[in-house]
Amino acid sequence: MATFSTNDFKSGLKIIQDGDPCSIVENEFVKPGKGQAFSRVKIRNLKTGRVVDKTFKSGESVEAADVMETDMQYLYNDGEFWHFMEPNTFEQHAADATAVGDSSKWLKEEDICVVTLWNNTPLLVAPPNFVELKIAETDPGVRGDTAQGGVKPATLETGAVVRVPLFVEEGEMIKVDTRSAEYVSRVKD
Amino acid sequence: MNELSRLIHQRASLADEIRAFFNEIDVIEVTTALLSQAAVTDPGIESFTVTVSEKEVRYLRTSPEFSLKRLLGAGTPDVFELGPVFRNGERGSLHNPEFTLLEWYRQGVVMQGLIDEVVTLIQRIRDGKFSQFRVHQHRYYALFDSVTGCNVRGYCAAELKRLAVDLTQPPNIDMDTDQWLDFLFSTLIQPSFDSDTIHVVTHYPASQAALAKIDPDAPDTALRFEVFVGAVELANGFEELNNAAEQAERFARDNVLRDVRGQKQMPVDRRFIQTLDQLPACSGVALGFDRLLMLADDLPSISKALLVGWFEA
């Protein structure tokens, strides 16, 4: 079992806490001039996303988490799993609904996603920051209709719903920021 | 002026202000040895070891305390030293393994007299930047009581652990009484200190007396004090123990504790202990120069107060 000492602590380090893989967000060394040293850390649970505060005595060791972030191409969804491929090795990984979570609504075949692997199994899937998707359904925009602030809802080919300007029409490709679920622009062919 | 040139001036001018202060009160600057055959035994402080030859190692000093007290024991006037010290493993936004320490000794001065002098120095620097800060002085156990609502005087390790679990998220391990007190102090007491205030804490538990006299009026506490500016620990001082036998016993106890905690035992400084019976009644204090600079000039971390950081050295 690989371990880290508190001396190795830095942000981004992946460790196991209560059986779950976690990432150190922040590490603060505290020590009275004459006295015991401690590491006060903020830890993000990579399964739940929750951030908790923890304190370790200096020199304590914690189990290392075999966690890796890898760029992978999204291939397809078989109804139960989302399949990804490492572009260099062609190795394929199947991610379940827990790992994909809300990202599923942005996944378009062939897009490159960041897949976090824990013990070589997908733990988290992050979509690209920007995706280009086709509008599957939206009401025809009426010029001058500003009751909704000049925007209207549009359902994209992947099922995501974003607010778009009135002039955007069904069948058009748009660029969306997946972090805020906001419309960025129309994509010209 | 670029950042580095500004920092050179800041460090030099703060050192000038400190030297002017000691010149005024007739305390003489000295420079003592960095490499010693003996080392500090305090389990909370780790020395760096330096190889001299196949047969000899020396230890980089963690403070000039032993050397300065040996000077006083040999009959010198009051002295101060402003110079480098080294503490292995201490690295963070307020810690660097090598840093500059200001340490001074005053003969015939009791603990309160030296506390007042430390506060005067802090309030005087940088045209009185801290002169409007309130000064709050508390005794260690009373301070615990006011912050945690709990009188921890006489608590054993298990009771302190229970308190820690009730109040915060402590490490899930067993530690001894002093380690639990340090945990609670660092994570609850110290963060509760208001900024814009100089906090003085006195009468540390006797088990943390280090090189201080035990208070004859409260023998479970020591005549040891610390000074904090806001939540930042800045200085540690003692009304100095000048009893060789008692000090030797404490060092021996330190080494036993080191053994129990799985740390290496350290060679005791016999020369220092031998001169302790000649040490005149005095108080002494060590103050972190780089932290004082951080606070005085609003630098965000100790690395910004150093010309060369740990990773650049």
Coordinates of C-alpha atoms in Angstrom, one line a residue, chain B residues 8-297:
Chain B
I8 CA 16.3 44.4 0.8
H9 CA 15.6 47.9 2.1
Q10 CA 12.7 46.7 4.3
R11 CA 14.9 44.0 5.9
A12 CA 17.8 46.4 6.5
S13 CA 15.7 49.2 7.9
L14 CA 13.8 46.9 10.3
A15 CA 17.2 45.5 11.5
D16 CA 18.4 49.1 11.9
E17 CA 15.3 50.0 14.0
I18 CA 16.0 46.9 16.2
R19 CA 19.6 47.8 16.7
A20 CA 18.7 51.4 17.6
F21 CA 16.3 50.1 20.2
F22 CA 18.9 48.0 21.9
N23 CA 21.6 50.7 21.6
E24 CA 19.2 52.9 23.5
I25 CA 18.7 50.4 26.4
D26 CA 22.4 49.4 26.4
V27 CA 22.0 45.8 25.2
I28 CA 25.1 44.7 23.2
E29 CA 24.9 42.8 19.9
V30 CA 26.9 39.5 19.8
T31 CA 27.4 36.8 17.2
T32 CA 27.7 33.2 18.5
A33 CA 28.3 29.8 17.0
L34 CA 25.9 28.2 14.5
L35 CA 27.3 24.7 14.7
S36 CA 27.3 23.0 18.1
Q37 CA 28.4 19.6 19.4
A38 CA 25.2 19.4 21.4
A39 CA 21.6 20.1 20.5
V40 CA 18.2 21.1 21.8
T41 CA 16.3 18.2 23.4
D42 CA 12.8 19.8 23.1
P43 CA 10.7 17.1 21.3
G44 CA 8.9 20.0 19.5
I45 CA 12.1 21.2 17.8
E46 CA 14.2 19.2 15.3
S47 CA 17.8 20.1 14.6
F48 CA 19.6 19.7 11.3
T49 CA 22.6 17.5 11.5
V50 CA 25.9 18.4 9.8
T51 CA 28.6 15.9 9.0
V52 CA 32.0 17.3 10.1
S53 CA 34.0 14.1 9.6
E54 CA 33.4 10.4 9.6
K55 CA 33.6 10.5 13.4
E56 CA 31.9 13.8 14.1
V57 CA 28.5 15.4 13.5
R58 CA 27.4 18.8 14.7
Y59 CA 24.0 20.4 15.0
L60 CA 22.8 23.7 13.5
R61 CA 21.4 25.8 16.3
T62 CA 17.7 26.2 16.6
S63 CA 18.2 29.3 18.7
P64 CA 21.2 31.1 20.2
E65 CA 19.8 30.5 23.7
F66 CA 22.5 28.2 25.1
S67 CA 25.3 30.3 23.8
L68 CA 23.8 33.6 25.0
K69 CA 23.1 32.2 28.5
R70 CA 26.7 30.9 28.7
L71 CA 27.9 34.5 28.0
L72 CA 25.7 35.9 30.8
G73 CA 26.9 33.1 33.1
A74 CA 30.5 34.2 32.4
G75 CA 29.6 37.7 33.6
T76 CA 28.9 39.7 30.4
P77 CA 26.5 42.6 30.2
D78 CA 23.0 42.1 28.6
V79 CA 23.3 40.9 25.1
F80 CA 21.2 40.4 21.9
E81 CA 21.7 38.4 18.8
L82 CA 20.0 38.9 15.4
G83 CA 21.0 35.9 13.3
P84 CA 20.1 32.7 11.5
V85 CA 18.6 29.7 13.1
F86 CA 17.5 26.3 11.7
R87 CA 14.5 24.1 12.4
N88 CA 14.1 20.9 10.4
G89 CA 10.7 20.1 9.0
E90 CA 9.0 23.4 9.6
R91 CA 7.6 24.7 6.4
G92 CA 4.4 26.6 5.7
S93 CA 3.0 30.1 5.2
L94 CA 4.4 31.1 8.6
H95 CA 7.4 28.7 8.7
N96 CA 10.7 28.3 6.9
P97 CA 13.3 25.8 8.0
E98 CA 15.9 28.6 8.2
F99 CA 14.9 32.0 9.5
T100 CA 16.3 35.0 11.4
L101 CA 15.7 35.2 15.1
L102 CA 16.1 38.1 17.4
E103 CA 17.0 37.0 20.9
W104 CA 17.9 39.0 24.0
Y105 CA 18.5 38.7 27.7
R106 CA 17.9 41.2 30.6
Q107 CA 19.5 40.7 33.9
G108 CA 17.6 41.6 37.1
V109 CA 14.4 41.8 35.1
V110 CA 11.3 39.6 35.9
M111 CA 8.9 38.1 33.4
Q112 CA 6.5 41.1 33.4
G113 CA 9.4 43.5 32.9
L114 CA 10.5 41.7 29.7
I115 CA 6.9 41.4 28.4
D116 CA 6.6 45.1 28.7
E117 CA 9.9 45.6 26.8
V118 CA 8.8 43.2 24.0
V119 CA 5.5 45.1 23.6
T120 CA 7.4 48.5 23.6
L121 CA 9.7 47.2 20.8
I122 CA 6.7 46.0 18.7
Q123 CA 4.8 49.2 19.2
R124 CA 7.8 51.4 18.3
I125 CA 8.8 49.9 15.0
R126 CA 7.7 51.4 11.6
D127 CA 6.8 54.8 13.2
G128 CA 4.4 53.2 15.7
K129 CA 2.4 51.1 13.2
F130 CA 1.3 48.9 16.1
S131 CA 1.2 51.6 18.8
Q132 CA -2.6 51.8 18.6
F133 CA -3.0 48.0 19.0
R134 CA -4.7 46.9 22.2
V135 CA -2.6 44.7 24.5
H136 CA -4.4 41.8 26.0
Q137 CA -2.6 39.6 28.5
H138 CA -4.0 36.3 29.6
R139 CA -2.8 33.3 31.6
Y140 CA -2.7 30.1 29.6
Y141 CA -5.5 28.2 31.4
A142 CA -7.7 31.2 31.8
L143 CA -7.5 31.8 28.1
F144 CA -8.5 28.2 27.4
D145 CA -11.4 28.7 29.7
S146 CA -12.6 31.9 28.0
V147 CA -12.4 30.4 24.5
T148 CA -13.6 26.8 25.1
G149 CA -15.7 27.3 28.2
C150 CA -13.7 24.5 29.8
N151 CA -11.2 24.6 32.6
V152 CA -8.6 22.1 31.2
R153 CA -6.2 22.6 34.1
G154 CA -5.2 19.1 35.2
Y155 CA -7.0 17.4 32.3
C156 CA -5.4 14.1 31.2
A157 CA -4.9 13.2 27.5
A158 CA -8.1 11.3 27.2
E159 CA -10.2 14.2 28.6
L160 CA -8.5 16.7 26.2
K161 CA -9.1 14.3 23.3
R162 CA -12.8 14.2 24.2
L163 CA -12.9 18.0 24.4
A164 CA -11.2 18.2 21.0
V165 CA -13.7 15.8 19.5
D166 CA -16.6 17.9 20.9
L167 CA -15.3 21.2 19.5
T168 CA -13.5 20.4 16.3
Q169 CA -12.2 17.7 13.9
P170 CA -9.0 16.3 15.6
P171 CA -6.7 13.7 14.2
N172 CA -8.0 10.2 15.0
I173 CA -4.9 9.2 16.9
D174 CA -3.7 9.0 20.5
M175 CA -1.4 11.9 21.6
D176 CA -0.1 12.9 25.0
T177 CA -1.4 15.8 27.1
D178 CA 1.0 18.4 25.7
Q179 CA 0.3 17.4 22.1
W180 CA -3.5 17.7 22.7
L181 CA -3.0 21.1 24.4
D182 CA -0.9 22.2 21.4
F183 CA -3.6 20.9 19.0
L184 CA -6.3 22.9 20.8
F185 CA -4.1 26.0 21.1
S186 CA -3.2 26.0 17.4
T187 CA -6.7 25.2 16.0
L188 CA -9.0 26.9 18.5
I189 CA -7.3 29.4 20.8
Q190 CA -4.9 31.1 18.4
P191 CA -7.4 31.5 15.5
S192 CA -9.7 33.3 18.1
F193 CA -7.2 36.1 18.6
D194 CA -8.5 39.4 17.2
S195 CA -6.4 41.2 14.7
D196 CA -5.3 44.7 15.7
T197 CA -4.4 43.3 19.1
I198 CA -1.2 42.2 20.7
H199 CA -1.9 39.1 22.8
V200 CA 0.4 38.1 25.6
V201 CA -0.1 34.6 27.0
T202 CA 1.7 33.7 30.3
H203 CA 1.9 30.9 32.7
Y204 CA 2.2 27.9 30.3
P205 CA 1.7 24.4 31.9
A206 CA 4.7 23.3 33.9
S207 CA 5.2 20.4 31.4
Q208 CA 5.9 23.1 28.8
A209 CA 8.3 25.1 31.0
A210 CA 11.2 24.4 28.6
L211 CA 13.9 26.7 30.1
A212 CA 11.7 28.8 32.3
K213 CA 11.4 28.9 36.1
I214 CA 8.3 27.3 37.6
D215 CA 6.0 29.9 39.1
P216 CA 6.4 29.4 42.9
D217 CA 2.9 30.8 43.4
A218 CA 1.3 28.4 40.9
P219 CA 3.7 25.5 40.7
D220 CA 1.7 23.7 37.9
T221 CA 2.6 26.6 35.6
A222 CA 5.9 28.1 34.4
L223 CA 7.1 31.7 34.1
R224 CA 7.0 31.4 30.3
F225 CA 5.2 33.8 28.0
E226 CA 4.4 34.2 24.3
V227 CA 3.5 37.3 22.3
F228 CA 1.1 37.2 19.4
V229 CA 0.3 40.0 17.0
G230 CA -3.2 39.1 15.8
A231 CA -3.1 35.3 15.4
V232 CA 0.6 35.2 14.5
E233 CA 3.0 33.8 17.2
L234 CA 5.9 36.2 17.3
A235 CA 7.9 35.7 20.5
N236 CA 8.6 33.2 23.2
G237 CA 10.2 34.2 26.5
F238 CA 11.1 33.0 29.9
E239 CA 12.0 34.1 33.3
E240 CA 15.1 32.0 33.0
L241 CA 15.7 28.8 35.1
N242 CA 19.2 29.1 36.6
N243 CA 19.3 25.8 38.4
A244 CA 21.6 23.3 36.7
A245 CA 20.2 20.2 38.3
E246 CA 16.6 21.0 37.5
Q247 CA 17.5 21.9 33.8
A248 CA 19.5 18.6 33.4
E249 CA 16.5 16.7 34.7
R250 CA 14.2 18.4 32.2
F251 CA 16.6 17.7 29.3
A252 CA 16.7 14.0 30.4
R253 CA 12.9 14.0 30.5
D254 CA 12.8 15.5 27.0
N255 CA 15.0 12.6 25.7
V256 CA 12.7 10.0 27.3
L257 CA 9.7 11.7 25.7
R258 CA 11.5 11.8 22.4
D259 CA 12.0 8.0 22.7
V260 CA 8.4 7.5 23.5
R261 CA 7.3 9.6 20.5
G262 CA 9.7 7.7 18.2
Q263 CA 12.1 10.6 17.8
K264 CA 15.9 10.4 18.0
Q265 CA 17.4 11.3 21.4
M266 CA 19.7 14.3 21.3
P267 CA 23.1 15.0 22.9
V268 CA 22.6 17.2 25.9
D269 CA 24.6 20.5 26.1
R270 CA 26.7 19.8 29.2
R271 CA 28.7 23.1 28.9
F272 CA 25.4 25.0 29.0
I273 CA 24.1 23.1 32.0
Q274 CA 27.4 23.6 33.9
T275 CA 27.2 27.4 33.6
L276 CA 23.5 27.6 34.6
D277 CA 24.2 27.8 38.3
Q278 CA 26.2 31.0 37.6
L279 CA 23.5 32.5 35.4
P280 CA 22.3 35.7 37.1
A281 CA 18.5 36.2 37.7
C282 CA 17.3 37.2 34.2
S283 CA 14.6 37.0 31.6
G284 CA 15.1 36.3 27.9
V285 CA 13.0 36.2 24.8
A286 CA 13.3 35.1 21.1
L287 CA 11.3 36.9 18.4
G288 CA 10.9 35.9 14.8
F289 CA 12.4 38.7 12.7
D290 CA 10.9 37.5 9.4
R291 CA 7.4 37.3 10.9
L292 CA 7.8 40.7 12.4
L293 CA 8.7 42.0 9.0
M294 CA 5.7 40.2 7.5
L295 CA 3.4 41.9 10.0
A296 CA 5.1 45.3 9.9
D297 CA 5.1 45.6 6.1

